[in-house]
Tab-separated table of C-alpha atoms in Angstrom:
chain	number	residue	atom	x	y	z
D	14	UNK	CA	-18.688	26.110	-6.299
D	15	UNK	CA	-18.643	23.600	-3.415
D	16	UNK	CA	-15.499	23.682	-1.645
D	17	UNK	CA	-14.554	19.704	-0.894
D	18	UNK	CA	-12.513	20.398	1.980
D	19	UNK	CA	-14.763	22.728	3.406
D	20	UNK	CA	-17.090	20.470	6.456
D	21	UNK	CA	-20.702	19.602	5.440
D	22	UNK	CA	-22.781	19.068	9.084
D	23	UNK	CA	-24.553	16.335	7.005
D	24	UNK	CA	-21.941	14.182	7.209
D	25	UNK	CA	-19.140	13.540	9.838
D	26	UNK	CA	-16.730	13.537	7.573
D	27	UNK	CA	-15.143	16.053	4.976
D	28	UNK	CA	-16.229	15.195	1.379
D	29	UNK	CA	-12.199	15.008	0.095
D	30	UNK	CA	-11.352	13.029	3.679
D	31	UNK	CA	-14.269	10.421	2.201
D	32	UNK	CA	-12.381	10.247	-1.734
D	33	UNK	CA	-9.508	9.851	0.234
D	34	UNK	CA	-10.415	6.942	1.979
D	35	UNK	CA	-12.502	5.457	-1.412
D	36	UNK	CA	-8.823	6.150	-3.195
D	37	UNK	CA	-6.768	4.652	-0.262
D	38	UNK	CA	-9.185	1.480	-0.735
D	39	UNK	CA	-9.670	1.128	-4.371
D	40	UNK	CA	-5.653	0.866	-4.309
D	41	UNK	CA	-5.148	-1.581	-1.373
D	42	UNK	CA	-7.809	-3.729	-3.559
D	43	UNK	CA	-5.908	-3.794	-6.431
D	44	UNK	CA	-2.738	-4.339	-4.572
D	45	UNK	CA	-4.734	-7.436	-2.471
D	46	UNK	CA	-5.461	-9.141	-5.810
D	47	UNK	CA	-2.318	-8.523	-7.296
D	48	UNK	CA	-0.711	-10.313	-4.228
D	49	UNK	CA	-3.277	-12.903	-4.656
D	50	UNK	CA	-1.604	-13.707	-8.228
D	51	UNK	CA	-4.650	-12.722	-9.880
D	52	UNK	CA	-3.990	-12.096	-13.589
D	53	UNK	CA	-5.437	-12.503	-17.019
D	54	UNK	CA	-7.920	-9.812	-19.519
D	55	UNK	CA	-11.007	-9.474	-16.891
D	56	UNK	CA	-8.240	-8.508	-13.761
D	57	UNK	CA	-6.470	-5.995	-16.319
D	58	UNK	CA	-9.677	-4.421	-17.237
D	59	UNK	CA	-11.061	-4.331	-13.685
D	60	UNK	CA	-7.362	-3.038	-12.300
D	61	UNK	CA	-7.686	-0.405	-15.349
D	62	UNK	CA	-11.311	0.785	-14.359
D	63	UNK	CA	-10.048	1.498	-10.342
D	64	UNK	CA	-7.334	3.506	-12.073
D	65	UNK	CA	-9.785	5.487	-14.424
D	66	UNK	CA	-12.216	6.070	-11.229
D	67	UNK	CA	-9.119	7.092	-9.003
D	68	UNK	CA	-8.150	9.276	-11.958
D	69	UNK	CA	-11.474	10.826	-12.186
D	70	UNK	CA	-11.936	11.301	-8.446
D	71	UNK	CA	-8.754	13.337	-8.249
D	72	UNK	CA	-9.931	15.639	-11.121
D	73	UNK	CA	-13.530	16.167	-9.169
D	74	UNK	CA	-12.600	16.681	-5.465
D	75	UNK	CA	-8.980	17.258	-5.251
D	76	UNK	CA	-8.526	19.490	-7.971
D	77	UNK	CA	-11.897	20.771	-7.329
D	78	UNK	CA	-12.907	20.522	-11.247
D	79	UNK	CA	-16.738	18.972	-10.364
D	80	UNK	CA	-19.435	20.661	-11.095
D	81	UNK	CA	-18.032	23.870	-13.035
D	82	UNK	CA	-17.439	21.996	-16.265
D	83	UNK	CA	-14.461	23.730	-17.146
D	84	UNK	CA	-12.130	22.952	-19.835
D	85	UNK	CA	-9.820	21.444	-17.817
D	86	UNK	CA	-12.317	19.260	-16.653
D	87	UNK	CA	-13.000	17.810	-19.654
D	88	UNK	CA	-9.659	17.829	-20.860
D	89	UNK	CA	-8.746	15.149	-17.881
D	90	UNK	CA	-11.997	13.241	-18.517
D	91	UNK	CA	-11.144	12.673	-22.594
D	92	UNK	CA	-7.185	12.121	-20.887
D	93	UNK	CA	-8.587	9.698	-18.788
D	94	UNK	CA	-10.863	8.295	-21.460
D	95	UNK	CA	-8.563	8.464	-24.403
D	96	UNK	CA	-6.131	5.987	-22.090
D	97	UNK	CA	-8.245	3.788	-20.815
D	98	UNK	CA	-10.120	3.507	-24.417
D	99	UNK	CA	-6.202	2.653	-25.948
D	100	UNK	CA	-4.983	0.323	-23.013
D	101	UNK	CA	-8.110	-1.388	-23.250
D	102	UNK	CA	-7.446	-2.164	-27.201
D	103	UNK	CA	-3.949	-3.196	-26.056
D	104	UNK	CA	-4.801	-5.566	-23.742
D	105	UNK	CA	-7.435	-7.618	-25.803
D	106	UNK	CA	-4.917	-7.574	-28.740
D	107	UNK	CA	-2.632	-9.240	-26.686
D	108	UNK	CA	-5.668	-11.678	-25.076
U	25	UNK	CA	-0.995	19.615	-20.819
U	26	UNK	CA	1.956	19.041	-22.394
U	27	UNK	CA	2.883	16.523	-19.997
U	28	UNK	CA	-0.655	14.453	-19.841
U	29	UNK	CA	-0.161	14.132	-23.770
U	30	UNK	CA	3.749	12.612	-23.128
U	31	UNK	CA	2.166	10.323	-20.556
U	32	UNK	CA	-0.121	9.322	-22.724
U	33	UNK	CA	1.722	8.603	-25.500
U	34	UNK	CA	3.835	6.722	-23.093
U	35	UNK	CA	1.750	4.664	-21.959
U	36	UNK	CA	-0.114	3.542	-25.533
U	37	UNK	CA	3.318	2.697	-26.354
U	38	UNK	CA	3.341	0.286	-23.622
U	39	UNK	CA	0.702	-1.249	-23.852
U	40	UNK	CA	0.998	-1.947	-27.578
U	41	UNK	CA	4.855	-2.906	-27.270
U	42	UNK	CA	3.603	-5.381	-24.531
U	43	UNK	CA	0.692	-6.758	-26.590
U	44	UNK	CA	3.586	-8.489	-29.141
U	45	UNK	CA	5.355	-9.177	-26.546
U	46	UNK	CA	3.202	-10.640	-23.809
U	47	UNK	CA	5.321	-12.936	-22.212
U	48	UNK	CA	8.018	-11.277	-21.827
U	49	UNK	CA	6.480	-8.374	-19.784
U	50	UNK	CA	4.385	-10.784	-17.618
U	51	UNK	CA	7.480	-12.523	-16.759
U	52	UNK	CA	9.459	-9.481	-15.762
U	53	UNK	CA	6.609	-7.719	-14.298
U	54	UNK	CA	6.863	-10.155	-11.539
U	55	UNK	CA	10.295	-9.427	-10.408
U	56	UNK	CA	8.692	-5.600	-9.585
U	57	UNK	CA	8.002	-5.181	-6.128
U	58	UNK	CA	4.665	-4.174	-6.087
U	59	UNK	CA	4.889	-3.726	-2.418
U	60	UNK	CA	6.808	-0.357	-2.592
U	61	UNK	CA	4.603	0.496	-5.316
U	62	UNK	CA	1.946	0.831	-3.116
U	63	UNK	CA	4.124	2.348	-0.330
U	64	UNK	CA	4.350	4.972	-3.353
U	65	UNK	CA	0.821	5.183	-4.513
U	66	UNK	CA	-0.219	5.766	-0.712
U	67	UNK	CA	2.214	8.554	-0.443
U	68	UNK	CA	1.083	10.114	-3.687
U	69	UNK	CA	-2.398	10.109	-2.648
U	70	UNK	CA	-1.952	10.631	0.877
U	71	UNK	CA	0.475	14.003	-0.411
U	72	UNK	CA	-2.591	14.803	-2.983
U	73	UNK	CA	-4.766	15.191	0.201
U	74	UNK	CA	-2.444	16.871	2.281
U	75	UNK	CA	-1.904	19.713	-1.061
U	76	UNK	CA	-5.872	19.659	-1.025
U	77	UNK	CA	-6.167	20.755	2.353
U	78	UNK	CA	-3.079	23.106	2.256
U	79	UNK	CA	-5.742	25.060	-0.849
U	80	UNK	CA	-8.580	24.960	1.713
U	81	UNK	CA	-7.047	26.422	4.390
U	82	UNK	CA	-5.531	29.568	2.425
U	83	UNK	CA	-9.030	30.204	1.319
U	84	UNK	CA	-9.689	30.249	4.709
U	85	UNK	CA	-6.961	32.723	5.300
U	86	UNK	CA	-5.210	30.311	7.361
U	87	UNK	CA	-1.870	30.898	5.705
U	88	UNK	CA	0.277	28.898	8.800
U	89	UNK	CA	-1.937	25.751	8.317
U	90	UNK	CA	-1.578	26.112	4.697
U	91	UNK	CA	2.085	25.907	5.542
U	92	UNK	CA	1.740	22.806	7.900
U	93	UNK	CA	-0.191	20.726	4.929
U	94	UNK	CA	2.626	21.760	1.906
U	95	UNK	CA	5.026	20.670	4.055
U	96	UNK	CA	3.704	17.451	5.331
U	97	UNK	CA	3.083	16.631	1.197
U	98	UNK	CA	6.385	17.540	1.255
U	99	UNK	CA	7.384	14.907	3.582
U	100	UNK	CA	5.260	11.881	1.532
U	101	UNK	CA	7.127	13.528	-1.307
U	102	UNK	CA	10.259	12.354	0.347
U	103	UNK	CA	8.811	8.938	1.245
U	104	UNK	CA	8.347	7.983	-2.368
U	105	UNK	CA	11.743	9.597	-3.755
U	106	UNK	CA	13.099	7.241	-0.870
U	107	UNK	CA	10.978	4.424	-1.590
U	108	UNK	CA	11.869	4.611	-5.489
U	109	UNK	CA	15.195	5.601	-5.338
U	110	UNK	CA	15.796	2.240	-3.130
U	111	UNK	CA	14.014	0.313	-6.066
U	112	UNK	CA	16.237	1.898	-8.546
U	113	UNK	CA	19.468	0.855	-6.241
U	114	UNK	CA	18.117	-2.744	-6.290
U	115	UNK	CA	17.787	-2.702	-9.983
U	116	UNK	CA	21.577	-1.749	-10.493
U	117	UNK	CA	22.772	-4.233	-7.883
U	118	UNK	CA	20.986	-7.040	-10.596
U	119	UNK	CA	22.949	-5.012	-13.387
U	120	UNK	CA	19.551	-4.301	-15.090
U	121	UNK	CA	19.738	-0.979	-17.338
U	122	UNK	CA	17.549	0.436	-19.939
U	123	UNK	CA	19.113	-2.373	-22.722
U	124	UNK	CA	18.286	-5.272	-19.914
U	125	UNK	CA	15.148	-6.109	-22.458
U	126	UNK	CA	11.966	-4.218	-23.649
U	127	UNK	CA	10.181	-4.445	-20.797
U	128	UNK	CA	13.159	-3.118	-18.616
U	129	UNK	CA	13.416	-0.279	-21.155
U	130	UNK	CA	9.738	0.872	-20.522
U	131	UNK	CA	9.463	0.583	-16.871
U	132	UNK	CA	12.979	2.098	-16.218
U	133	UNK	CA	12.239	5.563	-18.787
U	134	UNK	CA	8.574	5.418	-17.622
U	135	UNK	CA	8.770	5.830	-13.949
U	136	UNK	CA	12.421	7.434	-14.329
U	137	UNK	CA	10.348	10.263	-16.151
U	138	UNK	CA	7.383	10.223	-13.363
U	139	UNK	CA	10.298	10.425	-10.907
U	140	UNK	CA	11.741	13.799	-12.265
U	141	UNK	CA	8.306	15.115	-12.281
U	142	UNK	CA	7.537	14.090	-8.545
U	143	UNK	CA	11.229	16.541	-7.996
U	144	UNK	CA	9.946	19.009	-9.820
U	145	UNK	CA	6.488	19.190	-7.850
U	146	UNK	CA	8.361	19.316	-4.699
U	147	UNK	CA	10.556	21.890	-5.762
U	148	UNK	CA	7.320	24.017	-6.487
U	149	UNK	CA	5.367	22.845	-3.852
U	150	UNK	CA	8.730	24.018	-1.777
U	151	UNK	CA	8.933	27.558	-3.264
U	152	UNK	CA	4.801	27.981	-2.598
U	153	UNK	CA	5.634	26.835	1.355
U	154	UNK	CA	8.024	29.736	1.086
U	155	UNK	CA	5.955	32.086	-0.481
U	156	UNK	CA	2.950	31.306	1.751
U	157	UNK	CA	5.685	31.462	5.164
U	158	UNK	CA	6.681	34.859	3.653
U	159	UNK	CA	2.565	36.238	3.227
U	160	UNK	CA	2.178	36.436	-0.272
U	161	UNK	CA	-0.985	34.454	-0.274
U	162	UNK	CA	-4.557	35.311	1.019
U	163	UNK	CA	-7.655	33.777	1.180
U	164	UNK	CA	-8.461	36.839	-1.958
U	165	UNK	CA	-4.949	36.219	-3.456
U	166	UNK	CA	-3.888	32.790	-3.780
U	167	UNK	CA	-3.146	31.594	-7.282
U	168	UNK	CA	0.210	30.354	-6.542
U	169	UNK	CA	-0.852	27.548	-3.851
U	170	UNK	CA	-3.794	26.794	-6.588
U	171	UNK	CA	-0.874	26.503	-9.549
U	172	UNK	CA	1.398	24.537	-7.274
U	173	UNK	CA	-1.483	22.321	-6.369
U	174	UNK	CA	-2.770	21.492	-9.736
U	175	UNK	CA	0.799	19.927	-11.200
U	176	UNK	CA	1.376	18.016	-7.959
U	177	UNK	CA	-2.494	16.189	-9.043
U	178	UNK	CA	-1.394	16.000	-11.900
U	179	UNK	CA	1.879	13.984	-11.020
U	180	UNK	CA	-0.626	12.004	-8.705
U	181	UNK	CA	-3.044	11.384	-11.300
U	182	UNK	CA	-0.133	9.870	-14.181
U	183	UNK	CA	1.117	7.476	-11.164
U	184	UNK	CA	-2.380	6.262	-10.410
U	185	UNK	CA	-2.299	4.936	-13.902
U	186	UNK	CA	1.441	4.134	-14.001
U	187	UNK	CA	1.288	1.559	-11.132
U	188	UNK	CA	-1.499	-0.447	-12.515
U	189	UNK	CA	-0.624	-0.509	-15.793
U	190	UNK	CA	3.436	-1.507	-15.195
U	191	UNK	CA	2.811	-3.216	-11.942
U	192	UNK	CA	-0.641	-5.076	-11.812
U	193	UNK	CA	-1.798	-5.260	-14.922
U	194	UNK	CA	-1.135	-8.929	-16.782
């Protein structure tokens, strides 16, 4: 299994330092359009998304889950999924 | 496991609650300050990172650095207790409690709950620092730091869907 803290010479960076820097973005993004007063059903669902890809990033490099397809993998993919699937029903109910 | 399902459960109930009651969340959603959620959410991450390197460098048998990374998660740890302990005291001063309204109700038990579990990671991620300072772990040997790791994501992952959802999201 690939370690993502371990340095590939490909690239300057280490792979988790890179998810770090996608997750410390993703979040000042949805902070920047929340500050914006952005709102309604499309800015809910896009918000949600970030969260589910943050979510799922965390699972892959930081808890080092990608790749081996374990059961705890998969059980914070259909977490992840299971959420986003029941917030999403939510939030057009209320539309 | 146990906890994911809680969280989840949580946050359905949420979301539904809100859906019959739309305008009343949006309303008090806005008096959150979303500002010192994101203090939070970078300190969560930022701690996730630091917990991710503190793993790498055991299995490089580099117990001291391992050390130097728990504790600096540690130390964002801190940060967000301070940070939401400060939001807490504000709520108080306004005399809002968990029978304010609905959406009070939610947002108080649901990060209230988060906020035990961030004291609880620290507590383990404090007893693995000792551990580790003590040379129980090794590069061949190191389930603890993985164990310790693992909730602390965990408690990272539940508030990267908390802050949208009760902050953000209307």
């Amino acid at each position: 299994m690939n370690n993502p803290a371990t340095i590939n010479r490909r690239y300057p960076l280490r792979p988790c330092t890179m998810v770090y820097i996608l997750l410390v973005s993703l979040t000042l993004i949805t902070w920047q359009l929340c500050r914006m007063g952005v709102s309604g059903l499309d800015f809910a669902l896009l918000v949600l998304v970030f969260a589910l890809i943050k979510g799922a990033l965390i699972g892959d490099y930081y808890m080092a889950l990608r790749g081996i397809g374990s059961l705890w993998r998969w059980t914070i993919m259909i977490w992840l999924l299971i959420i986003g699937l029941l917030i999403t029903l939510a939030f057009v109910t209320a539309a | 496991m146990a906890e994911l399902l809680v969280f989840a459960v949580f946050f359905s109930a949420y979301a539904f609650t809100r859906a019959s009651h739309v305008e009343l969340f949006n309303t008090y959603q806005l008096s959150l300050d979303t500002d010192a959620a994101l203090i939070n959410t970078l300190a969560l991450i930022t701690s996730s990172y630091f917990v991710m390197r503190a793993v790498a460098a055991i299995r490089e048998e580099k117990s001291k650095q391992c050390i130097h990374w728990l504790l600096a998660a540690l130390l964002m740890g801190f940060v967000f207790l301070m940070v939401k302990s400060g939001e807490y005291a504000h709520h108080y001063q306004q005399g809002i409690n968990l029978r304010t309204n609905l959406f009070y109700m939610f947002y108080l038990s649901l990060t209230f709950f988060h906020f035990m579990h961030v004291i609880m990671g620290m507590v383990i991620l404090a007893a693995v620092a000792v551990k580790a300072k003590q040379g129980h772990y090794s590069a061949s040997e190191h389930t603890g730091v993985e164990t310790g790791a693992s909730y602390w994501h965990m408690v990272d992952l539940v508030w990267l869907i908390l802050f949208p959802l009760v902050y953000v999201m209307r």
